[in-house]
Amino acid sequence: ISSSESREIKNTYFNTFPLIRERQNRYDDHLSSSRIIITPFGRRRQFFGRWGSELKKQAYAYVPQSTVADVLNLALTAAHRMLEKQVPSAEIMLQVHDSFVFQYKEETLPVIIQILNLAFNIPITFEDRTFTIPTEVEIGSNWEEMDKYCDIYYVKGRGVVEYESQ
């Protein structure tokens, strides 16, 4: 596409989602004064690179990417502790980027879903809003044959809600 088309698409995007531009402007202010961005969990990163679009892209991506990783690691730790006590036969196999895999006996699935409901109910407060990250549960006999089982997310005033997709 041409430069003018690109600018038009970008302007339309930011006119549709003005809060994204506002957040980017706040990040730019932090970067220009201290070069430090802090996540909702208090993780700090100082950006040393040369000022420009690449540095800004890294800063804009830092908070969402590290927050998802922090939530996953906190949930994984909580799930592991609960599984050890309630479903000792379940095994956490690995953590990959934004997910984790474990094996379990089929009859323990309802308890495991309850554990995941609790483990992933991690409130995040960011820019005066509190929310949780929705979680998707997939099951299958192997990675190639995984099917979505349910979504788990927190609804203010209702607590954790599980919506089955089957």
mmCIF file of C-alpha atoms in Angstrom:
data_model
loop_
_atom_site.group_PDB
_atom_site.id
_atom_site.type_symbol
_atom_site.label_atom_id
_atom_site.label_comp_id
_atom_site.label_asym_id
_atom_site.label_seq_id
_atom_site.Cartn_x
_atom_site.Cartn_y
_atom_site.Cartn_z
ATOM 1 C CA ILE A 1 0.000 0.000 0.000
ATOM 2 C CA SER A 2 1.086 3.565 -0.502
ATOM 3 C CA SER A 3 2.337 5.886 2.240
ATOM 4 C CA SER A 4 -0.822 7.975 2.051
ATOM 5 C CA GLU A 5 -3.027 4.864 2.372
ATOM 6 C CA SER A 6 -0.927 3.724 5.317
ATOM 7 C CA ARG A 7 -1.333 7.102 7.044
ATOM 8 C CA GLU A 8 -5.084 7.014 6.402
ATOM 9 C CA ILE A 9 -5.411 3.511 7.900
ATOM 10 C CA LYS A 10 -3.315 4.537 10.903
ATOM 11 C CA ASN A 11 -5.384 7.703 11.459
ATOM 12 C CA THR A 12 -8.637 5.735 11.182
ATOM 13 C CA TYR A 13 -7.327 3.198 13.694
ATOM 14 C CA PHE A 14 -6.315 5.814 16.262
ATOM 15 C CA ASN A 15 -9.553 7.764 15.741
ATOM 16 C CA THR A 16 -11.470 4.546 16.424
ATOM 17 C CA PHE A 17 -9.327 3.659 19.456
ATOM 18 C CA PRO A 18 -8.133 7.005 20.892
ATOM 19 C CA LEU A 19 -7.116 5.530 24.265
ATOM 20 C CA ILE A 20 -4.346 3.571 22.559
ATOM 21 C CA ARG A 21 -2.772 6.786 21.287
ATOM 22 C CA GLU A 22 -3.184 8.369 24.734
ATOM 23 C CA ARG A 23 -1.385 5.422 26.362
ATOM 24 C CA GLN A 24 1.395 5.598 23.774
ATOM 25 C CA ASN A 25 1.800 9.304 24.478
ATOM 26 C CA ARG A 26 2.121 8.567 28.219
ATOM 27 C CA TYR A 27 4.758 5.932 27.460
ATOM 28 C CA ASP A 28 6.586 8.450 25.282
ATOM 29 C CA ASP A 29 6.584 10.895 28.217
ATOM 30 C CA HIS A 30 7.998 8.227 30.572
ATOM 31 C CA LEU A 31 10.602 7.243 28.012
ATOM 32 C CA SER A 32 11.722 10.798 27.390
ATOM 33 C CA SER A 33 12.062 11.573 31.106
ATOM 34 C CA SER A 34 13.331 8.354 32.703
ATOM 35 C CA ARG A 35 13.340 5.642 30.019
ATOM 36 C CA ILE A 36 11.594 3.415 32.595
ATOM 37 C CA ILE A 37 8.271 1.629 32.115
ATOM 38 C CA ILE A 38 6.625 -0.174 35.068
ATOM 39 C CA THR A 39 4.091 -2.993 34.698
ATOM 40 C CA PRO A 40 0.999 -3.520 36.876
ATOM 41 C CA PHE A 41 3.004 -6.108 38.866
ATOM 42 C CA GLY A 42 5.817 -3.637 39.553
ATOM 43 C CA ARG A 43 8.282 -5.043 37.027
ATOM 44 C CA ARG A 44 10.529 -2.199 35.885
ATOM 45 C CA ARG A 45 12.413 -2.004 32.643
ATOM 46 C CA GLN A 46 14.783 0.703 31.585
ATOM 47 C CA PHE A 47 15.113 1.196 27.832
ATOM 48 C CA PHE A 48 18.659 2.009 26.772
ATOM 49 C CA GLY A 49 18.312 1.908 23.012
ATOM 50 C CA ARG A 50 18.514 4.756 20.589
ATOM 51 C CA TRP A 51 15.460 7.015 20.591
ATOM 52 C CA GLY A 52 13.174 6.124 17.700
ATOM 53 C CA SER A 53 10.318 3.973 16.479
ATOM 54 C CA GLU A 54 11.988 0.665 17.414
ATOM 55 C CA LEU A 55 12.504 1.766 21.024
ATOM 56 C CA LYS A 56 8.889 2.957 21.189
ATOM 57 C CA LYS A 57 7.580 -0.349 19.775
ATOM 58 C CA GLN A 58 9.508 -2.258 22.429
ATOM 59 C CA ALA A 59 8.143 -0.014 25.175
ATOM 60 C CA TYR A 60 4.542 -0.224 23.923
ATOM 61 C CA ALA A 61 4.732 -4.035 23.838
ATOM 62 C CA TYR A 62 6.502 -4.413 27.183
ATOM 63 C CA VAL A 63 3.555 -3.972 29.559
ATOM 64 C CA PRO A 64 1.069 -6.326 27.866
ATOM 65 C CA GLN A 65 3.666 -8.999 27.105
ATOM 66 C CA SER A 66 5.247 -9.058 30.547
ATOM 67 C CA THR A 67 1.867 -8.819 32.293
ATOM 68 C CA VAL A 68 0.586 -11.907 30.476
ATOM 69 C CA ALA A 69 3.791 -13.760 31.396
ATOM 70 C CA ASP A 70 3.473 -12.689 35.044
ATOM 71 C CA VAL A 71 -0.172 -13.793 35.218
ATOM 72 C CA LEU A 72 0.673 -17.133 33.640
ATOM 73 C CA ASN A 73 3.554 -17.770 36.037
ATOM 74 C CA LEU A 74 1.504 -16.761 39.085
ATOM 75 C CA ALA A 75 -1.387 -18.961 37.929
ATOM 76 C CA LEU A 76 0.966 -21.845 37.186
ATOM 77 C CA THR A 77 2.444 -21.635 40.684
ATOM 78 C CA ALA A 78 -1.002 -21.464 42.300
ATOM 79 C CA ALA A 79 -2.342 -24.310 40.139
ATOM 80 C CA HIS A 80 0.683 -26.462 40.982
ATOM 81 C CA ARG A 81 0.159 -25.978 44.735
ATOM 82 C CA MET A 82 -3.550 -26.790 44.512
ATOM 83 C CA LEU A 83 -3.019 -29.767 42.203
ATOM 84 C CA GLU A 84 -0.438 -31.260 44.574
ATOM 85 C CA LYS A 85 -3.032 -31.276 47.351
ATOM 86 C CA GLN A 86 -6.238 -32.044 45.463
ATOM 87 C CA VAL A 87 -5.198 -33.954 42.330
ATOM 88 C CA PRO A 88 -1.714 -35.367 42.993
ATOM 89 C CA SER A 89 -1.911 -37.556 39.876
ATOM 90 C CA ALA A 90 -2.031 -34.453 37.626
ATOM 91 C CA GLU A 91 1.338 -33.391 36.223
ATOM 92 C CA ILE A 92 2.308 -30.030 34.810
ATOM 93 C CA MET A 93 4.360 -30.908 31.752
ATOM 94 C CA LEU A 94 5.626 -27.566 30.461
ATOM 95 C CA GLN A 95 5.054 -23.876 30.064
ATOM 96 C CA VAL A 96 5.270 -22.420 26.564
ATOM 97 C CA HIS A 97 5.121 -18.666 25.935
ATOM 98 C CA ASP A 98 1.511 -17.915 26.974
ATOM 99 C CA SER A 99 0.202 -21.343 27.951
ATOM 100 C CA PHE A 100 0.951 -24.423 29.962
ATOM 101 C CA VAL A 101 0.280 -28.099 29.393
ATOM 102 C CA PHE A 102 -0.432 -30.823 31.893
ATOM 103 C CA GLN A 103 -1.708 -34.366 31.943
ATOM 104 C CA TYR A 104 -4.377 -35.732 34.214
ATOM 105 C CA LYS A 105 -6.811 -38.585 34.662
ATOM 106 C CA GLU A 106 -10.032 -37.910 32.794
ATOM 107 C CA GLU A 107 -12.242 -38.242 35.873
ATOM 108 C CA THR A 108 -10.361 -35.382 37.582
ATOM 109 C CA LEU A 109 -11.255 -32.786 34.920
ATOM 110 C CA PRO A 110 -14.062 -31.074 36.913
ATOM 111 C CA VAL A 111 -11.726 -30.513 39.876
ATOM 112 C CA ILE A 112 -8.958 -29.299 37.565
ATOM 113 C CA ILE A 113 -11.314 -26.753 35.958
ATOM 114 C CA GLN A 114 -12.204 -25.473 39.453
ATOM 115 C CA ILE A 115 -8.505 -25.186 40.265
ATOM 116 C CA LEU A 116 -7.844 -23.274 37.039
ATOM 117 C CA ASN A 117 -10.786 -20.980 37.832
ATOM 118 C CA LEU A 118 -9.126 -20.104 41.125
ATOM 119 C CA ALA A 119 -5.559 -19.991 39.827
ATOM 120 C CA PHE A 120 -6.304 -17.621 36.950
ATOM 121 C CA ASN A 121 -8.478 -15.249 38.960
ATOM 122 C CA ILE A 122 -5.656 -12.736 39.307
ATOM 123 C CA PRO A 123 -6.910 -9.152 39.452
ATOM 124 C CA ILE A 124 -4.726 -6.661 37.605
ATOM 125 C CA THR A 125 -4.979 -2.962 38.367
ATOM 126 C CA PHE A 126 -3.683 -0.758 35.599
ATOM 127 C CA GLU A 127 -4.413 2.903 34.969
ATOM 128 C CA ASP A 128 -7.226 3.003 37.544
ATOM 129 C CA ARG A 129 -8.996 -0.095 36.168
ATOM 130 C CA THR A 130 -9.073 -3.573 37.662
ATOM 131 C CA PHE A 131 -9.584 -6.571 35.399
ATOM 132 C CA THR A 132 -8.553 -10.161 34.813
ATOM 133 C CA ILE A 133 -7.238 -11.748 31.642
ATOM 134 C CA PRO A 134 -9.705 -14.231 30.110
ATOM 135 C CA THR A 135 -8.416 -17.797 29.979
ATOM 136 C CA GLU A 136 -9.167 -20.478 27.427
ATOM 137 C CA VAL A 137 -9.018 -24.170 28.338
ATOM 138 C CA GLU A 138 -8.338 -26.712 25.605
ATOM 139 C CA ILE A 139 -8.225 -30.462 26.079
ATOM 140 C CA GLY A 140 -7.135 -33.355 23.906
ATOM 141 C CA SER A 141 -5.271 -36.612 23.815
ATOM 142 C CA ASN A 142 -2.336 -34.867 22.105
ATOM 143 C CA TRP A 143 -1.325 -31.367 20.947
ATOM 144 C CA GLU A 144 -2.603 -31.891 17.425
ATOM 145 C CA GLU A 145 -6.080 -32.868 18.584
ATOM 146 C CA MET A 146 -6.791 -30.108 21.102
ATOM 147 C CA ASP A 147 -10.341 -28.765 21.266
ATOM 148 C CA LYS A 148 -11.584 -25.743 23.117
ATOM 149 C CA TYR A 149 -13.311 -26.846 26.299
ATOM 150 C CA CYS A 150 -14.315 -23.581 27.952
ATOM 151 C CA ASP A 151 -13.429 -19.966 28.633
ATOM 152 C CA ILE A 152 -12.725 -18.775 32.157
ATOM 153 C CA TYR A 153 -12.916 -15.145 33.144
ATOM 154 C CA TYR A 154 -13.872 -12.900 36.027
ATOM 155 C CA VAL A 155 -17.001 -10.762 35.866
ATOM 156 C CA LYS A 156 -17.219 -7.946 38.398
ATOM 157 C CA GLY A 157 -20.014 -8.670 40.847
ATOM 158 C CA ARG A 158 -20.399 -12.277 39.685
ATOM 159 C CA GLY A 159 -16.951 -13.699 40.328
ATOM 160 C CA VAL A 160 -15.347 -16.306 38.120
ATOM 161 C CA VAL A 161 -17.573 -17.458 35.278
ATOM 162 C CA GLU A 162 -16.977 -20.544 33.192
ATOM 163 C CA TYR A 163 -18.605 -20.654 29.776
ATOM 164 C CA GLU A 164 -18.565 -24.054 28.172
ATOM 165 C CA SER A 165 -18.206 -24.090 24.426
ATOM 166 C CA GLN A 166 -19.422 -27.664 23.976
#
